[in-house]
Amino acid sequence: MTAATFPLMLSGCFVTLLLWGCTTVICLVDEKLSIQPTTATGMHVFHMPCGNKTHNCQDFCDICLMYNGAIMDCLSTLVEHLCLRNFKEAMASLNSSDWCIWGNVRSMYSNLSLCTEEISDCLLIPWPNPLVEQTFVDIHSTFFKDCPTEELSDPPPAIIFALVITPICLIPVMVSLVVLKTKNGDGSS
């Protein structure tokens, strides 16, 4: 093997691995994702891939078996009944004026995020995914739409001018110093 063919072969392997990984991830989050049935003694049996990260994983996977392979539908149901219900109940316990104070909603928001992540991981669906993203968009439009946002604004024009003009003026000065140092011929002073 020559030195020129090795990088080419290595890059070919990398591209193949990259394409395989991309198609695998895209397939997992496809809205029409379904588990293919296998035939065992004339009956259709669905094999549900399941993660092993927590004790609840097997329960989530068992529930999803009833969806005949529609994993995203199952994820939607689990998120609605397990995660969103708890979040909405916790938010209802607060006064609506307290919804905009991060210290009051931080733990509820984190619990919702962890819940959606745990269920997605158990079902071997990448997290975040379009369903989870839409869930959080819906939450923000429902609970946090009236919260004030701290918008950043541009500094006054005088400050912008000073910040822009300083390096512009320094460049010719630095070039002049370099030219003077090299023109004298002595690099010591």
Coordinates of N, CA, C and O in Angstrom, one line a residue:
M1 N 0.9 -1.2 0.0 CA 0.0 0.0 0.0 C 0.9 1.2 0.0 O 1.8 1.4 0.8
T2 N 0.6 2.1 -0.9 CA 1.5 3.3 -1.0 C 0.9 4.4 -0.1 O -0.2 4.3 0.4
A3 N 1.7 5.4 0.1 CA 1.4 6.5 1.1 C 0.2 7.3 0.5 O -0.6 7.9 1.2
A4 N 0.1 7.3 -0.8 CA -1.0 8.1 -1.4 C -2.4 7.4 -1.3 O -3.4 8.0 -1.3
T5 N -2.4 6.1 -1.3 CA -3.7 5.3 -1.3 C -4.2 5.2 0.1 O -5.4 5.0 0.2
F6 N -3.4 5.2 1.1 CA -3.8 5.0 2.5 C -4.8 6.1 2.9 O -5.9 5.7 3.4
P7 N -4.5 7.4 2.7 CA -5.4 8.4 3.2 C -6.7 8.3 2.4 O -7.8 8.6 2.9
L8 N -6.6 7.9 1.1 CA -7.8 7.8 0.2 C -8.7 6.7 0.8 O -9.9 6.8 0.9
M9 N -8.1 5.5 1.1 CA -8.9 4.4 1.6 C -9.5 4.8 3.0 O -10.6 4.5 3.3
L10 N -8.7 5.5 3.8 CA -9.2 5.9 5.2 C -10.4 6.8 5.0 O -11.4 6.7 5.7
S11 N -10.3 7.8 4.1 CA -11.4 8.7 3.9 C -12.6 8.0 3.4 O -13.7 8.4 3.7
G12 N -12.4 7.0 2.5 CA -13.5 6.3 2.0 C -14.3 5.5 3.1 O -15.5 5.5 3.1
C13 N -13.5 4.9 4.0 CA -14.1 4.2 5.2 C -14.9 5.2 6.1 O -15.9 4.9 6.5
F14 N -14.3 6.4 6.3 CA -14.9 7.4 7.1 C -16.2 7.9 6.5 O -17.2 8.0 7.2
V15 N -16.2 8.1 5.2 CA -17.4 8.6 4.5 C -18.5 7.5 4.6 O -19.7 7.8 4.8
T16 N -18.1 6.2 4.4 CA -19.1 5.1 4.5 C -19.7 5.1 5.9 O -20.9 5.0 6.0
L17 N -18.8 5.2 6.9 CA -19.3 5.2 8.3 C -20.2 6.4 8.5 O -21.3 6.2 9.2
L18 N -19.9 7.5 8.0 CA -20.6 8.7 8.2 C -22.0 8.6 7.6 O -23.0 9.0 8.2
L19 N -22.1 8.1 6.4 CA -23.3 7.9 5.7 C -24.2 6.9 6.4 O -25.4 7.1 6.6
W20 N -23.6 5.8 6.9 CA -24.4 4.9 7.6 C -25.0 5.5 8.9 O -26.1 5.3 9.2
G21 N -24.2 6.2 9.6 CA -24.6 6.9 10.9 C -25.7 7.9 10.6 O -26.7 7.9 11.3
C22 N -25.6 8.7 9.5 CA -26.6 9.7 9.2 C -27.9 9.0 8.9 O -29.0 9.5 9.3
T23 N -27.9 8.0 8.1 CA -29.1 7.3 7.7 C -29.8 6.6 8.8 O -31.0 6.6 9.0
T24 N -29.0 6.1 9.7 CA -29.5 5.4 10.9 C -30.2 6.4 11.8 O -31.4 6.2 12.3
V25 N -29.6 7.6 12.1 CA -30.3 8.6 12.9 C -31.5 9.2 12.3 O -32.5 9.3 12.9
I26 N -31.4 9.4 10.9 CA -32.6 10.0 10.2 C -33.8 9.0 10.3 O -34.9 9.3 10.5
C27 N -33.5 7.7 10.1 CA -34.5 6.7 10.2 C -35.1 6.6 11.6 O -36.3 6.4 11.7
L28 N -34.4 6.8 12.6 CA -34.9 6.7 14.0 C -35.9 7.8 14.3 O -36.8 7.6 15.1
V29 N -35.7 9.0 13.7 CA -36.6 10.1 14.0 C -37.7 10.3 13.0 O -38.4 11.2 13.1
D30 N -37.7 9.4 12.0 CA -38.8 9.6 11.0 C -40.1 9.4 11.6 O -40.4 8.5 12.4
E31 N -41.0 10.3 11.3 CA -42.4 10.3 11.8 C -43.1 9.0 11.5 O -44.0 8.6 12.2
K32 N -42.8 8.3 10.4 CA -43.4 7.1 9.9 C -42.7 5.9 10.4 O -42.8 4.8 9.8
L33 N -41.9 6.0 11.4 CA -41.1 4.9 11.9 C -42.0 3.8 12.4 O -42.9 4.0 13.1
S34 N -41.7 2.6 12.0 CA -42.5 1.5 12.4 C -41.5 0.3 12.6 O -40.5 0.2 11.9
I35 N -41.9 -0.6 13.5 CA -41.2 -1.8 13.7 C -41.8 -2.9 12.8 O -43.0 -3.1 12.8
Q36 N -40.9 -3.5 12.1 CA -41.4 -4.6 11.2 C -41.8 -5.8 12.0 O -41.0 -6.3 12.8
P37 N -43.0 -6.4 11.7 CA -43.3 -7.6 12.4 C -42.5 -8.8 11.9 O -42.2 -8.8 10.7
T38 N -42.3 -9.8 12.7 CA -41.8 -11.1 12.2 C -42.9 -12.1 12.5 O -43.7 -12.0 13.4
T39 N -42.8 -13.1 11.6 CA -43.9 -14.1 11.7 C -43.3 -15.3 12.5 O -42.3 -15.8 12.2
A40 N -44.1 -15.6 13.5 CA -43.7 -16.8 14.4 C -45.0 -17.6 14.5 O -46.0 -17.2 15.1
T41 N -45.0 -18.8 13.9 CA -46.1 -19.7 13.9 C -47.4 -19.1 13.5 O -48.4 -19.2 14.1
G42 N -47.3 -18.3 12.4 CA -48.5 -17.7 11.8 C -49.0 -16.5 12.4 O -49.9 -15.9 12.0
M43 N -48.4 -16.0 13.5 CA -48.8 -14.8 14.2 C -47.8 -13.7 14.0 O -46.6 -14.0 13.9
H44 N -48.2 -12.5 14.0 CA -47.3 -11.3 13.9 C -46.8 -11.0 15.3 O -47.6 -10.7 16.2
V45 N -45.5 -11.0 15.5 CA -44.9 -10.6 16.8 C -44.0 -9.4 16.6 O -43.2 -9.4 15.7
F46 N -44.3 -8.3 17.3 CA -43.5 -7.1 17.2 C -42.3 -7.2 18.1 O -42.5 -7.5 19.3
H47 N -41.1 -6.9 17.6 CA -39.9 -6.8 18.5 C -39.6 -5.4 18.8 O -39.3 -4.6 17.9
M48 N -39.8 -5.0 20.0 CA -39.5 -3.6 20.4 C -38.1 -3.5 20.9 O -37.8 -4.0 22.0
P49 N -37.3 -2.7 20.2 CA -36.0 -2.4 20.8 C -36.1 -1.5 22.0 O -36.9 -0.6 22.1
C50 N -35.4 -1.9 23.0 CA -35.6 -1.2 24.3 C -34.2 -0.9 25.0 O -33.3 -1.7 25.0
G51 N -34.1 0.3 25.5 CA -32.9 0.7 26.2 C -32.9 0.2 27.6 O -34.0 -0.2 28.1
N52 N -31.8 0.1 28.3 CA -31.7 -0.4 29.6 C -31.2 0.6 30.7 O -30.6 0.2 31.7
K53 N -31.4 1.8 30.5 CA -30.8 2.8 31.3 C -31.5 2.9 32.7 O -30.9 3.2 33.7
T54 N -32.8 2.7 32.8 CA -33.5 2.8 34.0 C -34.5 1.6 34.2 O -34.7 0.9 33.2
H55 N -35.0 1.5 35.4 CA -35.9 0.4 35.6 C -37.3 0.6 34.9 O -38.0 -0.3 34.7
N56 N -37.6 1.9 34.5 CA -38.8 2.1 33.8 C -38.8 1.8 32.3 O -39.8 1.7 31.7
C57 N -37.6 1.6 31.8 CA -37.5 1.3 30.3 C -38.4 0.2 29.8 O -39.0 0.3 28.8
Q58 N -38.3 -0.9 30.6 CA -39.1 -2.1 30.1 C -40.6 -1.8 30.2 O -41.3 -2.2 29.3
D59 N -41.0 -1.0 31.2 CA -42.4 -0.6 31.2 C -42.8 0.2 30.0 O -43.9 0.0 29.4
F60 N -42.0 1.2 29.7 CA -42.2 2.0 28.5 C -42.3 1.2 27.2 O -43.2 1.4 26.4
C61 N -41.4 0.3 27.1 CA -41.3 -0.6 25.9 C -42.5 -1.5 25.8 O -43.1 -1.7 24.8
D62 N -43.0 -2.0 27.0 CA -44.1 -2.9 27.0 C -45.4 -2.1 26.6 O -46.2 -2.6 25.8
I63 N -45.5 -0.9 27.0 CA -46.6 0.0 26.6 C -46.6 0.2 25.1 O -47.6 0.2 24.4
C64 N -45.4 0.5 24.6 CA -45.3 0.7 23.1 C -45.6 -0.5 22.3 O -45.9 -0.3 21.1
L65 N -45.5 -1.7 22.8 CA -45.8 -2.8 22.0 C -47.3 -2.8 21.6 O -47.7 -3.3 20.5
M66 N -48.2 -2.1 22.4 CA -49.6 -2.0 22.0 C -49.8 -1.1 20.8 O -50.9 -1.1 20.2
Y67 N -48.8 -0.3 20.4 CA -48.9 0.6 19.3 C -48.5 -0.1 18.0 O -48.4 0.6 17.0
N68 N -48.2 -1.4 18.0 CA -47.9 -2.1 16.8 C -46.8 -1.5 16.0 O -46.9 -1.4 14.8
G69 N -45.8 -1.0 16.6 CA -44.6 -0.4 15.9 C -44.6 1.0 15.7 O -43.7 1.6 15.1
A70 N -45.7 1.8 16.0 CA -45.7 3.2 15.8 C -45.0 3.9 17.0 O -45.7 4.4 17.9
I71 N -43.7 3.9 17.0 CA -42.9 4.4 18.1 C -43.1 5.8 18.4 O -43.3 6.2 19.6
M72 N -43.2 6.7 17.4 CA -43.4 8.1 17.6 C -44.8 8.4 18.2 O -44.9 9.3 19.1
D73 N -45.8 7.6 17.8 CA -47.1 7.8 18.5 C -47.0 7.4 19.9 O -47.6 8.0 20.8
C74 N -46.3 6.3 20.2 CA -46.2 5.9 21.6 C -45.4 6.9 22.4 O -45.8 7.2 23.5
L75 N -44.3 7.4 21.8 CA -43.6 8.5 22.5 C -44.5 9.7 22.8 O -44.5 10.2 23.9
S76 N -45.3 10.1 21.9 CA -46.2 11.2 22.1 C -47.2 10.9 23.2 O -47.4 11.8 24.1
T77 N -47.7 9.7 23.3 CA -48.6 9.4 24.4 C -47.9 9.4 25.7 O -48.4 9.9 26.7
L78 N -46.8 8.8 25.8 CA -46.0 8.7 27.0 C -45.6 10.1 27.5 O -45.8 10.4 28.7
V79 N -45.2 10.9 26.6 CA -44.8 12.3 27.0 C -46.0 13.1 27.5 O -45.9 13.8 28.5
E80 N -47.1 12.9 26.8 CA -48.3 13.6 27.2 C -48.8 13.2 28.6 O -49.1 14.0 29.5
H81 N -48.8 11.9 28.8 CA -49.4 11.4 30.1 C -48.4 11.4 31.3 O -48.9 11.5 32.4
L82 N -47.2 11.2 31.0 CA -46.2 11.2 32.1 C -45.5 12.5 32.3 O -45.4 12.9 33.5
C83 N -45.0 13.1 31.3 CA -44.2 14.3 31.5 C -45.1 15.6 31.5 O -45.0 16.4 32.5
L84 N -45.9 15.8 30.5 CA -46.6 17.0 30.4 C -47.7 17.1 31.6 O -47.9 18.2 32.1
R85 N -48.3 16.0 31.9 CA -49.3 16.1 33.0 C -48.6 16.6 34.3 O -49.2 17.4 34.9
N86 N -47.5 16.0 34.6 CA -46.8 16.5 35.8 C -46.4 17.9 35.8 O -46.5 18.7 36.7
F87 N -45.9 18.3 34.6 CA -45.5 19.7 34.4 C -46.7 20.7 34.6 O -46.6 21.7 35.2
K88 N -47.8 20.3 33.9 CA -48.9 21.2 34.0 C -49.5 21.3 35.4 O -50.0 22.4 35.8
E89 N -49.5 20.2 36.1 CA -50.0 20.2 37.5 C -49.1 21.1 38.3 O -49.6 21.8 39.2
A90 N -47.8 20.9 38.1 CA -46.9 21.8 38.9 C -47.0 23.2 38.6 O -47.0 24.1 39.5
M91 N -47.2 23.5 37.3 CA -47.4 24.9 36.9 C -48.7 25.5 37.5 O -48.8 26.7 37.8
A92 N -49.7 24.7 37.5 CA -51.0 25.1 38.0 C -51.0 25.4 39.5 O -51.7 26.2 40.0
S93 N -50.0 24.8 40.2 CA -49.9 25.1 41.7 C -49.2 26.4 41.9 O -49.3 26.9 43.0
L94 N -48.6 27.0 40.9 CA -48.0 28.4 41.0 C -49.0 29.4 40.6 O -49.9 29.2 39.7
N95 N -48.9 30.6 41.1 CA -49.6 31.7 40.6 C -49.0 32.1 39.2 O -47.8 32.0 39.0
S96 N -49.9 32.5 38.3 CA -49.4 32.7 36.9 C -48.4 33.9 36.9 O -47.6 33.9 36.0
S97 N -48.4 34.8 37.8 CA -47.4 35.8 37.9 C -46.0 35.3 38.3 O -45.0 35.9 38.0
D98 N -46.0 34.1 38.9 CA -44.7 33.5 39.2 C -44.1 32.6 38.1 O -43.0 32.1 38.3
W99 N -44.8 32.4 37.0 CA -44.3 31.6 35.9 C -43.1 32.2 35.3 O -42.3 31.5 34.7
C100 N -43.0 33.5 35.3 CA -41.9 34.2 34.7 C -40.6 34.3 35.5 O -39.6 34.8 35.0
I101 N -40.7 33.8 36.7 CA -39.5 33.8 37.6 C -38.8 32.5 37.5 O -39.3 31.5 37.9
W102 N -37.6 32.5 36.9 CA -36.9 31.3 36.6 C -36.7 30.4 37.8 O -36.8 29.2 37.8
G103 N -36.4 31.0 38.9 CA -36.2 30.2 40.2 C -37.4 29.4 40.6 O -37.3 28.3 41.2
N104 N -38.6 29.9 40.2 CA -39.8 29.1 40.5 C -40.1 28.0 39.6 O -40.8 27.0 40.0
V105 N -39.7 28.1 38.4 CA -40.0 27.0 37.4 C -38.9 26.2 37.0 O -39.0 25.2 36.2
R106 N -37.7 26.5 37.5 CA -36.5 25.8 37.0 C -36.6 24.3 37.3 O -36.3 23.5 36.4
S107 N -37.0 23.8 38.5 CA -37.0 22.4 38.7 C -38.1 21.7 37.9 O -37.9 20.6 37.5
M108 N -39.2 22.3 37.7 CA -40.3 21.7 36.9 C -39.9 21.6 35.5 O -40.1 20.6 34.9
Y109 N -39.2 22.6 35.0 CA -38.7 22.6 33.6 C -37.7 21.5 33.4 O -37.7 20.8 32.4
S110 N -36.8 21.4 34.4 CA -35.7 20.4 34.3 C -36.3 19.0 34.4 O -35.9 18.1 33.7
N111 N -37.3 18.8 35.3 CA -38.0 17.5 35.4 C -38.7 17.1 34.1 O -38.6 16.0 33.7
L112 N -39.3 18.1 33.4 CA -39.9 17.8 32.1 C -38.9 17.4 31.1 O -39.0 16.5 30.4
S113 N -37.8 18.1 31.1 CA -36.7 17.8 30.1 C -36.1 16.4 30.4 O -35.9 15.6 29.5
L114 N -35.9 16.1 31.7 CA -35.3 14.8 32.0 C -36.3 13.7 31.7 O -36.0 12.6 31.2
C115 N -37.6 13.9 31.9 CA -38.6 13.0 31.6 C -38.7 12.6 30.1 O -38.7 11.5 29.7
T116 N -38.7 13.7 29.3 CA -38.7 13.4 27.8 C -37.5 12.7 27.4 O -37.5 11.9 26.5
E117 N -36.3 13.1 28.0 CA -35.1 12.4 27.6 C -35.1 11.0 28.0 O -34.6 10.1 27.2
E118 N -35.5 10.7 29.2 CA -35.5 9.3 29.7 C -36.4 8.4 28.8 O -36.0 7.3 28.4
I119 N -37.6 8.9 28.5 CA -38.5 8.1 27.7 C -37.9 7.9 26.3 O -37.9 6.8 25.7
S120 N -37.4 9.0 25.7 CA -36.8 8.8 24.4 C -35.6 7.9 24.4 O -35.5 7.0 23.5
D121 N -34.8 7.9 25.4 CA -33.6 7.0 25.5 C -34.1 5.6 25.6 O -33.5 4.7 25.1
C122 N -35.1 5.4 26.4 CA -35.7 4.0 26.6 C -36.2 3.4 25.3 O -36.0 2.2 25.0
L123 N -36.8 4.2 24.5 CA -37.3 3.8 23.2 C -36.3 3.8 22.1 O -36.6 3.6 20.9
L124 N -35.1 4.2 22.5 CA -34.0 4.3 21.5 C -34.3 5.3 20.4 O -33.9 5.1 19.2
I125 N -34.9 6.4 20.8 CA -35.2 7.5 19.8 C -34.2 8.6 20.2 O -34.1 9.0 21.4
P126 N -33.5 9.2 19.3 CA -32.6 10.3 19.6 C -33.3 11.4 20.3 O -34.4 11.7 20.0
W127 N -32.6 12.0 21.2 CA -33.2 13.2 21.9 C -32.2 14.4 21.8 O -31.0 14.2 21.9
P128 N -32.7 15.6 21.5 CA -34.0 16.0 21.3 C -34.5 15.5 19.9 O -33.7 15.2 19.0
N129 N -35.8 15.4 19.7 CA -36.3 15.0 18.4 C -37.5 15.9 18.1 O -37.8 16.8 19.0
P130 N -38.0 15.9 16.9 CA -39.1 16.9 16.5 C -40.3 16.9 17.5 O -40.8 18.0 17.8
L131 N -40.7 15.8 18.0 CA -41.8 15.7 18.9 C -41.5 16.5 20.2 O -42.3 17.3 20.7
V132 N -40.3 16.2 20.8 CA -39.9 16.9 22.0 C -39.7 18.4 21.8 O -40.2 19.3 22.6
E133 N -39.2 18.8 20.7 CA -39.0 20.2 20.3 C -40.3 20.9 20.2 O -40.5 22.0 20.8
Q134 N -41.3 20.2 19.6 CA -42.6 20.8 19.5 C -43.3 20.9 20.8 O -44.0 21.9 21.1
T135 N -43.1 19.9 21.7 CA -43.6 20.0 23.0 C -43.1 21.2 23.8 O -43.9 21.9 24.4
F136 N -41.8 21.5 23.7 CA -41.3 22.6 24.4 C -41.7 24.0 23.8 O -42.0 24.9 24.5
V137 N -41.9 24.0 22.5 CA -42.5 25.2 21.8 C -43.9 25.4 22.3 O -44.2 26.6 22.6
D138 N -44.7 24.4 22.4 CA -46.0 24.5 22.9 C -46.1 25.0 24.3 O -46.9 25.8 24.7
I139 N -45.2 24.5 25.2 CA -45.1 24.9 26.6 C -44.8 26.4 26.7 O -45.4 27.1 27.4
H140 N -43.8 26.8 25.9 CA -43.4 28.2 25.9 C -44.5 29.1 25.4 O -44.7 30.2 26.0
S141 N -45.2 28.7 24.4 CA -46.3 29.5 23.9 C -47.5 29.5 24.9 O -48.3 30.5 24.9
T142 N -47.7 28.5 25.7 CA -48.8 28.4 26.7 C -48.4 29.1 28.0 O -49.2 30.0 28.5
F143 N -47.3 28.8 28.6 CA -47.0 29.3 29.9 C -46.1 30.5 30.0 O -46.2 31.3 30.9
F144 N -45.3 30.7 29.0 CA -44.3 31.8 29.1 C -44.4 32.9 28.0 O -43.5 33.7 27.8
K145 N -45.5 32.9 27.3 CA -45.7 33.9 26.3 C -45.8 35.4 26.8 O -45.4 36.3 26.1
D146 N -46.2 35.6 28.0 CA -46.3 36.9 28.5 C -45.1 37.3 29.4 O -45.2 38.4 30.0
C147 N -44.1 36.5 29.4 CA -42.9 36.9 30.2 C -42.1 37.9 29.5 O -41.9 37.8 28.3
P148 N -41.6 38.9 30.2 CA -40.8 39.9 29.5 C -39.4 39.3 29.1 O -38.9 38.4 29.8
T149 N -38.9 39.7 28.0 CA -37.6 39.2 27.5 C -36.6 40.3 27.7 O -37.0 41.5 27.5
E150 N -35.4 40.0 28.0 CA -34.4 40.9 28.2 C -33.7 41.0 26.8 O -32.8 40.2 26.5
E151 N -34.1 42.0 26.0 CA -33.5 42.1 24.7 C -32.2 42.9 24.8 O -32.1 43.9 25.5
L152 N -31.2 42.5 24.1 CA -30.0 43.2 24.0 C -30.1 44.2 22.9 O -30.6 44.0 21.9
S153 N -29.6 45.4 23.2 CA -29.6 46.5 22.2 C -28.1 46.9 21.9 O -27.2 46.6 22.7
D154 N -28.0 47.5 20.8 CA -26.7 48.0 20.4 C -26.2 49.1 21.3 O -27.1 49.9 21.8
P155 N -24.9 49.2 21.6 CA -24.5 50.4 22.4 C -24.6 51.7 21.6 O -24.9 51.7 20.4
P156 N -24.5 52.8 22.3 CA -24.6 54.1 21.6 C -23.6 54.2 20.5 O -22.5 53.6 20.5
P157 N -23.9 55.0 19.5 CA -23.0 55.2 18.3 C -21.6 55.6 18.7 O -20.6 55.2 18.0
A158 N -21.4 56.4 19.7 CA -20.1 56.9 20.1 C -19.2 55.7 20.5 O -18.0 55.7 20.2
I159 N -19.8 54.8 21.2 CA -19.0 53.6 21.7 C -18.7 52.7 20.5 O -17.5 52.2 20.4
I160 N -19.6 52.5 19.6 CA -19.3 51.7 18.4 C -18.2 52.3 17.6 O -17.3 51.7 17.1
F161 N -18.3 53.7 17.4 CA -17.3 54.4 16.6 C -15.9 54.2 17.3 O -14.9 53.9 16.6
A162 N -15.8 54.4 18.6 CA -14.5 54.2 19.3 C -14.0 52.8 19.1 O -12.8 52.6 18.9
L163 N -14.9 51.8 19.2 CA -14.4 50.4 19.1 C -14.0 50.1 17.7 O -13.1 49.2 17.5
V164 N -14.6 50.7 16.7 CA -14.2 50.4 15.3 C -13.0 51.1 14.9 O -12.1 50.6 14.2
I165 N -12.9 52.4 15.3 CA -11.8 53.3 14.8 C -10.5 53.0 15.4 O -9.4 53.2 14.8
T166 N -10.5 52.5 16.7 CA -9.2 52.2 17.4 C -8.3 51.2 16.6 O -7.2 51.5 16.3
P167 N -8.8 50.0 16.2 CA -7.9 49.1 15.5 C -7.6 49.6 14.1 O -6.5 49.4 13.6
I168 N -8.5 50.4 13.5 CA -8.2 50.9 12.2 C -7.0 51.9 12.3 O -6.2 51.9 11.4
C169 N -7.0 52.7 13.3 CA -5.9 53.7 13.5 C -4.6 53.0 13.9 O -3.5 53.4 13.6
L170 N -4.7 51.9 14.6 CA -3.5 51.2 15.1 C -2.8 50.5 14.0 O -1.6 50.3 14.1
I171 N -3.5 50.0 13.0 CA -2.8 49.2 12.0 C -1.7 50.0 11.3 O -0.6 49.6 11.1
P172 N -2.0 51.3 10.8 CA -0.9 52.0 10.1 C 0.2 52.4 11.1 O 1.4 52.4 10.7
V173 N -0.1 52.6 12.3 CA 1.0 52.9 13.3 C 1.9 51.7 13.4 O 3.1 51.8 13.4
M174 N 1.3 50.5 13.6 CA 2.1 49.2 13.7 C 2.9 49.0 12.4 O 4.1 48.6 12.5
V175 N 2.4 49.2 11.2 CA 3.1 49.0 10.0 C 4.3 50.0 9.9 O 5.4 49.7 9.5
S176 N 4.0 51.3 10.3 CA 5.1 52.3 10.3 C 6.2 51.8 11.3 O 7.4 52.0 10.9
L177 N 5.9 51.3 12.4 CA 7.0 50.9 13.4 C 7.8 49.7 12.8 O 9.0 49.7 12.9
V178 N 7.1 48.8 12.1 CA 7.8 47.7 11.5 C 8.8 48.2 10.4 O 9.9 47.8 10.3
V179 N 8.3 49.1 9.6 CA 9.1 49.6 8.5 C 10.3 50.4 9.0 O 11.4 50.2 8.6
L180 N 10.1 51.2 10.1 CA 11.2 51.9 10.7 C 12.2 51.0 11.3 O 13.5 51.2 11.1
K181 N 11.8 49.9 11.9 CA 12.8 49.0 12.5 C 13.6 48.3 11.5 O 14.8 48.0 11.7
T182 N 12.9 47.9 10.4 CA 13.7 47.1 9.4 C 14.5 48.1 8.5 O 15.5 47.7 8.0
K183 N 14.1 49.3 8.4 CA 14.9 50.3 7.6 C 16.2 50.6 8.2 O 17.2 50.8 7.5
N184 N 16.3 50.7 9.5 CA 17.5 51.1 10.3 C 18.5 49.9 10.2 O 19.7 50.1 10.4
G185 N 18.0 48.7 10.0 CA 18.9 47.6 9.9 C 19.3 46.9 11.2 O 19.8 45.9 11.2
D186 N 19.0 47.6 12.3 CA 19.4 46.9 13.6 C 18.0 46.5 14.2 O 17.1 47.3 14.4
G187 N 18.0 45.2 14.5 CA 16.8 44.7 15.1 C 16.8 44.7 16.6 O 15.9 44.1 17.2
S188 N 17.8 45.3 17.2 CA 17.9 45.3 18.7 C 17.2 46.4 19.4 O 16.9 46.2 20.6
S189 N 17.0 47.5 18.8 CA 16.4 48.6 19.5 C 14.9 48.8 19.3 O 14.2 48.3 18.5

